[in-house]
Amino acid sequence: MHGEASDGEGGGDTQVMQQETVPVPVPSEKTKQPKECFLIQPKERKENTTKTRKRRKKKITDVLAKSEPKPGLPEDLQKLMKDYYSSRRSVIELEELNLPDSCFLKANDLTHSLSSYLKEICPKWVKLRKNHSEKKSVLMLIICSSAIRALELIRSMTAFRGDGKVIKLFAKHIKVQVQVKLLEKRVVHLGVGTPGRIKELVKQGGLNLNPLKFLVFDWNWRDQKLRRMMDIPEIRKEVFELLEMGVLSLCKSESLKLGLF
């Protein structure tokens, strides 16, 4: 009897021990709770960072996207020149950069195609073209921001140019020496290209600016980032450097006219 009782008590002890081990998973549930709290905080931080990024993008793009297109005016070019040279020139030198209104052709009012605009500013193009016989020069230069844009402009001016010879004046896939030889071999009437390559050709003596009658800037066109050519610092710098290579003096002598397309 005592043995059976002891066995019964022993069995009871084992049951108690088993019952005491049952609540063991409870602390594991408690340990899970702080993990859930830690996971929530990084999510809030990510949301904050994405919100700030979205706000920054809006500041850059929305202003340009929502702004109404305004045609370029001579005053715009004059102002850009003053801003560019203000820290490098004296007051007297800045005044010398001012171009008279007579230097400027009628600006594009955003209703023109390139051909219609060129016909308006140069109604005697056929006569000018026939009288031009000087090599290493052009009668009209159209300056734009890229090679791709230059090709677009060349295609869109077919109605204006007629039998006039056109030369591509950009760096992409064309060496300077090739362009120099082309200008030496034949009479060219129109040049379309980027300010950097045109500046290099003038510097090397491959392009003489003295016979130039019209210099047209592709002023109002915007690229995929909504930038006009003069909004791009590198292009703006090259344009002003080109203007100083004889263009400004030709404008002041009224032998060269400037147009903003």
PDB file of C-alpha atoms in Angstrom, residues 86-241:
ATOM      1  CA  SER A  86      29.379  90.846 -63.982  1.00  0.00           C
ATOM      2  CA  SER A  87      32.053  89.255 -61.778  1.00  0.00           C
ATOM      3  CA  ARG A  88      34.754  89.380 -64.484  1.00  0.00           C
ATOM      4  CA  ARG A  89      34.376  92.811 -66.059  1.00  0.00           C
ATOM      5  CA  SER A  90      34.416  96.401 -64.909  1.00  0.00           C
ATOM      6  CA  VAL A  91      31.353  98.626 -65.224  1.00  0.00           C
ATOM      7  CA  ILE A  92      32.772 100.267 -68.351  1.00  0.00           C
ATOM      8  CA  GLU A  93      33.533  96.899 -69.944  1.00  0.00           C
ATOM      9  CA  LEU A  94      30.001  95.702 -69.183  1.00  0.00           C
ATOM     10  CA  GLU A  95      28.579  98.746 -70.947  1.00  0.00           C
ATOM     11  CA  GLU A  96      30.644  97.901 -74.024  1.00  0.00           C
ATOM     12  CA  LEU A  97      28.903  94.516 -74.193  1.00  0.00           C
ATOM     13  CA  ASN A  98      25.530  96.174 -74.725  1.00  0.00           C
ATOM     14  CA  LEU A  99      24.251  95.626 -78.244  1.00  0.00           C
ATOM     15  CA  PRO A 100      21.987  98.166 -79.969  1.00  0.00           C
ATOM     16  CA  ASP A 101      18.445  97.108 -80.788  1.00  0.00           C
ATOM     17  CA  SER A 102      19.284  97.372 -84.483  1.00  0.00           C
ATOM     18  CA  CYS A 103      21.472  94.245 -84.088  1.00  0.00           C
ATOM     19  CA  PHE A 104      18.449  92.066 -83.415  1.00  0.00           C
ATOM     20  CA  LEU A 105      16.003  90.589 -85.875  1.00  0.00           C
ATOM     21  CA  LYS A 106      12.356  90.032 -85.025  1.00  0.00           C
ATOM     22  CA  ALA A 107      12.135  87.267 -82.418  1.00  0.00           C
ATOM     23  CA  ASN A 108      10.037  84.139 -82.905  1.00  0.00           C
ATOM     24  CA  ASP A 109       6.628  84.566 -81.264  1.00  0.00           C
ATOM     25  CA  LEU A 110       6.307  80.764 -80.910  1.00  0.00           C
ATOM     26  CA  THR A 111       3.936  80.508 -83.893  1.00  0.00           C
ATOM     27  CA  HIS A 112       6.651  79.901 -86.512  1.00  0.00           C
ATOM     28  CA  SER A 113       8.264  76.792 -87.912  1.00  0.00           C
ATOM     29  CA  LEU A 114      11.981  77.239 -88.556  1.00  0.00           C
ATOM     30  CA  SER A 115      11.456  77.696 -92.308  1.00  0.00           C
ATOM     31  CA  SER A 116       8.702  80.289 -91.869  1.00  0.00           C
ATOM     32  CA  TYR A 117      10.780  82.191 -89.309  1.00  0.00           C
ATOM     33  CA  LEU A 118      13.859  82.248 -91.561  1.00  0.00           C
ATOM     34  CA  LYS A 119      11.744  83.420 -94.502  1.00  0.00           C
ATOM     35  CA  GLU A 120      10.444  86.273 -92.382  1.00  0.00           C
ATOM     36  CA  ILE A 121      13.849  87.496 -91.159  1.00  0.00           C
ATOM     37  CA  CYS A 122      15.602  86.882 -94.482  1.00  0.00           C
ATOM     38  CA  PRO A 123      13.187  87.506 -97.367  1.00  0.00           C
ATOM     39  CA  LYS A 124      16.041  88.010 -99.869  1.00  0.00           C
ATOM     40  CA  TRP A 125      17.668  84.655 -99.153  1.00  0.00           C
ATOM     41  CA  VAL A 126      17.695  83.457-102.785  1.00  0.00           C
ATOM     42  CA  LYS A 127      19.575  86.546-103.955  1.00  0.00           C
ATOM     43  CA  LEU A 128      22.042  86.384-101.041  1.00  0.00           C
ATOM     44  CA  ARG A 129      22.667  82.710-101.695  1.00  0.00           C
ATOM     45  CA  LYS A 130      23.419  83.253-105.385  1.00  0.00           C
ATOM     46  CA  ASN A 131      25.861  86.087-104.653  1.00  0.00           C
ATOM     47  CA  HIS A 132      27.792  84.137-102.026  1.00  0.00           C
ATOM     48  CA  SER A 133      30.974  82.619-103.447  1.00  0.00           C
ATOM     49  CA  GLU A 134      33.434  82.736-100.546  1.00  0.00           C
ATOM     50  CA  LYS A 135      34.731  79.447 -99.171  1.00  0.00           C
ATOM     51  CA  LYS A 136      35.484  78.749 -95.490  1.00  0.00           C
ATOM     52  CA  SER A 137      32.413  80.746 -94.549  1.00  0.00           C
ATOM     53  CA  VAL A 138      28.610  80.662 -94.321  1.00  0.00           C
ATOM     54  CA  LEU A 139      25.893  83.285 -94.720  1.00  0.00           C
ATOM     55  CA  MET A 140      23.781  81.993 -91.852  1.00  0.00           C
ATOM     56  CA  LEU A 141      24.647  80.141 -88.646  1.00  0.00           C
ATOM     57  CA  ILE A 142      22.028  78.404 -86.510  1.00  0.00           C
ATOM     58  CA  ILE A 143      23.271  77.532 -83.028  1.00  0.00           C
ATOM     59  CA  CYS A 144      21.620  74.844 -80.907  1.00  0.00           C
ATOM     60  CA  SER A 145      22.396  72.683 -77.869  1.00  0.00           C
ATOM     61  CA  SER A 146      23.128  69.251 -79.364  1.00  0.00           C
ATOM     62  CA  ALA A 147      23.888  67.234 -82.488  1.00  0.00           C
ATOM     63  CA  ILE A 148      20.481  65.549 -82.409  1.00  0.00           C
ATOM     64  CA  ARG A 149      18.743  68.909 -82.257  1.00  0.00           C
ATOM     65  CA  ALA A 150      20.927  70.183 -85.121  1.00  0.00           C
ATOM     66  CA  LEU A 151      19.767  67.300 -87.333  1.00  0.00           C
ATOM     67  CA  GLU A 152      16.133  68.080 -86.474  1.00  0.00           C
ATOM     68  CA  LEU A 153      16.643  71.722 -87.446  1.00  0.00           C
ATOM     69  CA  ILE A 154      18.306  70.801 -90.745  1.00  0.00           C
ATOM     70  CA  ARG A 155      15.339  68.580 -91.645  1.00  0.00           C
ATOM     71  CA  SER A 156      12.833  71.289 -90.718  1.00  0.00           C
ATOM     72  CA  MET A 157      14.434  74.051 -92.833  1.00  0.00           C
ATOM     73  CA  THR A 158      14.108  72.327 -96.228  1.00  0.00           C
ATOM     74  CA  ALA A 159      11.407  74.739 -97.432  1.00  0.00           C
ATOM     75  CA  PHE A 160      13.653  77.716 -96.698  1.00  0.00           C
ATOM     76  CA  ARG A 161      17.094  76.628 -97.849  1.00  0.00           C
ATOM     77  CA  GLY A 162      16.149  75.656-101.418  1.00  0.00           C
ATOM     78  CA  ASP A 163      19.354  74.851-103.292  1.00  0.00           C
ATOM     79  CA  GLY A 164      21.529  76.232-100.498  1.00  0.00           C
ATOM     80  CA  LYS A 165      24.345  74.041 -99.214  1.00  0.00           C
ATOM     81  CA  VAL A 166      24.186  73.097 -95.534  1.00  0.00           C
ATOM     82  CA  ILE A 167      27.019  71.892 -93.304  1.00  0.00           C
ATOM     83  CA  LYS A 168      26.704  70.107 -89.952  1.00  0.00           C
ATOM     84  CA  LEU A 169      28.862  71.854 -87.370  1.00  0.00           C
ATOM     85  CA  PHE A 170      28.826  69.592 -84.332  1.00  0.00           C
ATOM     86  CA  ALA A 171      31.317  67.212 -82.745  1.00  0.00           C
ATOM     87  CA  LYS A 172      29.351  63.941 -82.684  1.00  0.00           C
ATOM     88  CA  HIS A 173      30.877  61.434 -85.160  1.00  0.00           C
ATOM     89  CA  ILE A 174      32.533  64.266 -87.161  1.00  0.00           C
ATOM     90  CA  LYS A 175      36.159  65.321 -86.718  1.00  0.00           C
ATOM     91  CA  VAL A 176      37.166  68.975 -86.893  1.00  0.00           C
ATOM     92  CA  GLN A 177      39.598  68.268 -89.745  1.00  0.00           C
ATOM     93  CA  VAL A 178      36.802  66.801 -91.868  1.00  0.00           C
ATOM     94  CA  GLN A 179      34.682  69.921 -91.401  1.00  0.00           C
ATOM     95  CA  VAL A 180      37.650  72.180 -92.169  1.00  0.00           C
ATOM     96  CA  LYS A 181      38.256  70.343 -95.475  1.00  0.00           C
ATOM     97  CA  LEU A 182      34.576  70.538 -96.432  1.00  0.00           C
ATOM     98  CA  LEU A 183      34.556  74.294 -95.858  1.00  0.00           C
ATOM     99  CA  GLU A 184      37.763  74.682 -97.893  1.00  0.00           C
ATOM    100  CA  LYS A 185      36.533  72.632-100.865  1.00  0.00           C
ATOM    101  CA  ARG A 186      33.103  74.088-101.534  1.00  0.00           C
ATOM    102  CA  VAL A 187      30.879  77.113-101.037  1.00  0.00           C
ATOM    103  CA  VAL A 188      28.478  76.615 -98.117  1.00  0.00           C
ATOM    104  CA  HIS A 189      25.499  78.821 -97.347  1.00  0.00           C
ATOM    105  CA  LEU A 190      24.140  77.494 -94.061  1.00  0.00           C
ATOM    106  CA  GLY A 191      25.788  76.073 -90.961  1.00  0.00           C
ATOM    107  CA  VAL A 192      23.875  74.355 -88.162  1.00  0.00           C
ATOM    108  CA  GLY A 193      25.601  73.157 -85.020  1.00  0.00           C
ATOM    109  CA  THR A 194      26.755  73.582 -81.442  1.00  0.00           C
ATOM    110  CA  PRO A 195      28.670  76.603 -80.094  1.00  0.00           C
ATOM    111  CA  GLY A 196      31.605  74.482 -78.915  1.00  0.00           C
ATOM    112  CA  ARG A 197      32.417  73.062 -82.359  1.00  0.00           C
ATOM    113  CA  ILE A 198      31.748  76.360 -84.168  1.00  0.00           C
ATOM    114  CA  LYS A 199      34.098  78.094 -81.726  1.00  0.00           C
ATOM    115  CA  GLU A 200      36.792  75.470 -82.402  1.00  0.00           C
ATOM    116  CA  LEU A 201      36.468  75.904 -86.177  1.00  0.00           C
ATOM    117  CA  VAL A 202      36.835  79.674 -85.851  1.00  0.00           C
ATOM    118  CA  LYS A 203      39.851  79.196 -83.574  1.00  0.00           C
ATOM    119  CA  GLN A 204      41.563  76.881 -86.078  1.00  0.00           C
ATOM    120  CA  GLY A 205      40.871  79.220 -88.995  1.00  0.00           C
ATOM    121  CA  GLY A 206      38.522  76.781 -90.686  1.00  0.00           C
ATOM    122  CA  LEU A 207      35.543  79.138 -90.466  1.00  0.00           C
ATOM    123  CA  ASN A 208      35.684  82.857 -91.254  1.00  0.00           C
ATOM    124  CA  LEU A 209      32.898  84.834 -89.574  1.00  0.00           C
ATOM    125  CA  ASN A 210      33.292  88.077 -91.564  1.00  0.00           C
ATOM    126  CA  PRO A 211      30.898  87.094 -94.428  1.00  0.00           C
ATOM    127  CA  LEU A 212      28.294  85.946 -91.875  1.00  0.00           C
ATOM    128  CA  LYS A 213      25.004  87.869 -92.189  1.00  0.00           C
ATOM    129  CA  PHE A 214      22.659  86.033 -89.811  1.00  0.00           C
ATOM    130  CA  LEU A 215      23.275  84.291 -86.489  1.00  0.00           C
ATOM    131  CA  VAL A 216      20.169  82.524 -85.168  1.00  0.00           C
ATOM    132  CA  PHE A 217      19.884  80.953 -81.713  1.00  0.00           C
ATOM    133  CA  ASP A 218      17.568  77.983 -81.175  1.00  0.00           C
ATOM    134  CA  TRP A 219      16.391  79.919 -78.138  1.00  0.00           C
ATOM    135  CA  ASN A 220      12.932  78.644 -77.199  1.00  0.00           C
ATOM    136  CA  TRP A 221      13.258  74.884 -77.720  1.00  0.00           C
ATOM    137  CA  ARG A 222      13.400  72.746 -74.549  1.00  0.00           C
ATOM    138  CA  ASP A 223      14.988  69.327 -74.107  1.00  0.00           C
ATOM    139  CA  GLN A 224      13.593  66.358 -72.101  1.00  0.00           C
ATOM    140  CA  LYS A 225      14.573  68.103 -68.863  1.00  0.00           C
ATOM    141  CA  LEU A 226      12.692  71.221 -70.004  1.00  0.00           C
ATOM    142  CA  ARG A 227      15.949  73.175 -70.388  1.00  0.00           C
ATOM    143  CA  ARG A 228      16.494  75.737 -73.112  1.00  0.00           C
ATOM    144  CA  MET A 229      19.965  75.893 -74.627  1.00  0.00           C
ATOM    145  CA  MET A 230      20.914  78.927 -72.523  1.00  0.00           C
ATOM    146  CA  ASP A 231      19.780  77.155 -69.337  1.00  0.00           C
ATOM    147  CA  ILE A 232      22.674  74.703 -69.731  1.00  0.00           C
ATOM    148  CA  PRO A 233      25.826  76.200 -68.114  1.00  0.00           C
ATOM    149  CA  GLU A 234      28.294  74.589 -70.556  1.00  0.00           C
ATOM    150  CA  ILE A 235      26.351  75.762 -73.613  1.00  0.00           C
ATOM    151  CA  ARG A 236      25.894  79.259 -72.189  1.00  0.00           C
ATOM    152  CA  LYS A 237      29.629  79.561 -71.518  1.00  0.00           C
ATOM    153  CA  GLU A 238      30.523  78.450 -75.057  1.00  0.00           C
ATOM    154  CA  VAL A 239      27.979  80.840 -76.597  1.00  0.00           C
ATOM    155  CA  PHE A 240      29.489  83.848 -74.832  1.00  0.00           C
ATOM    156  CA  GLU A 241      33.019  82.758 -75.720  1.00  0.00           C
TER     157      GLU A 241
END
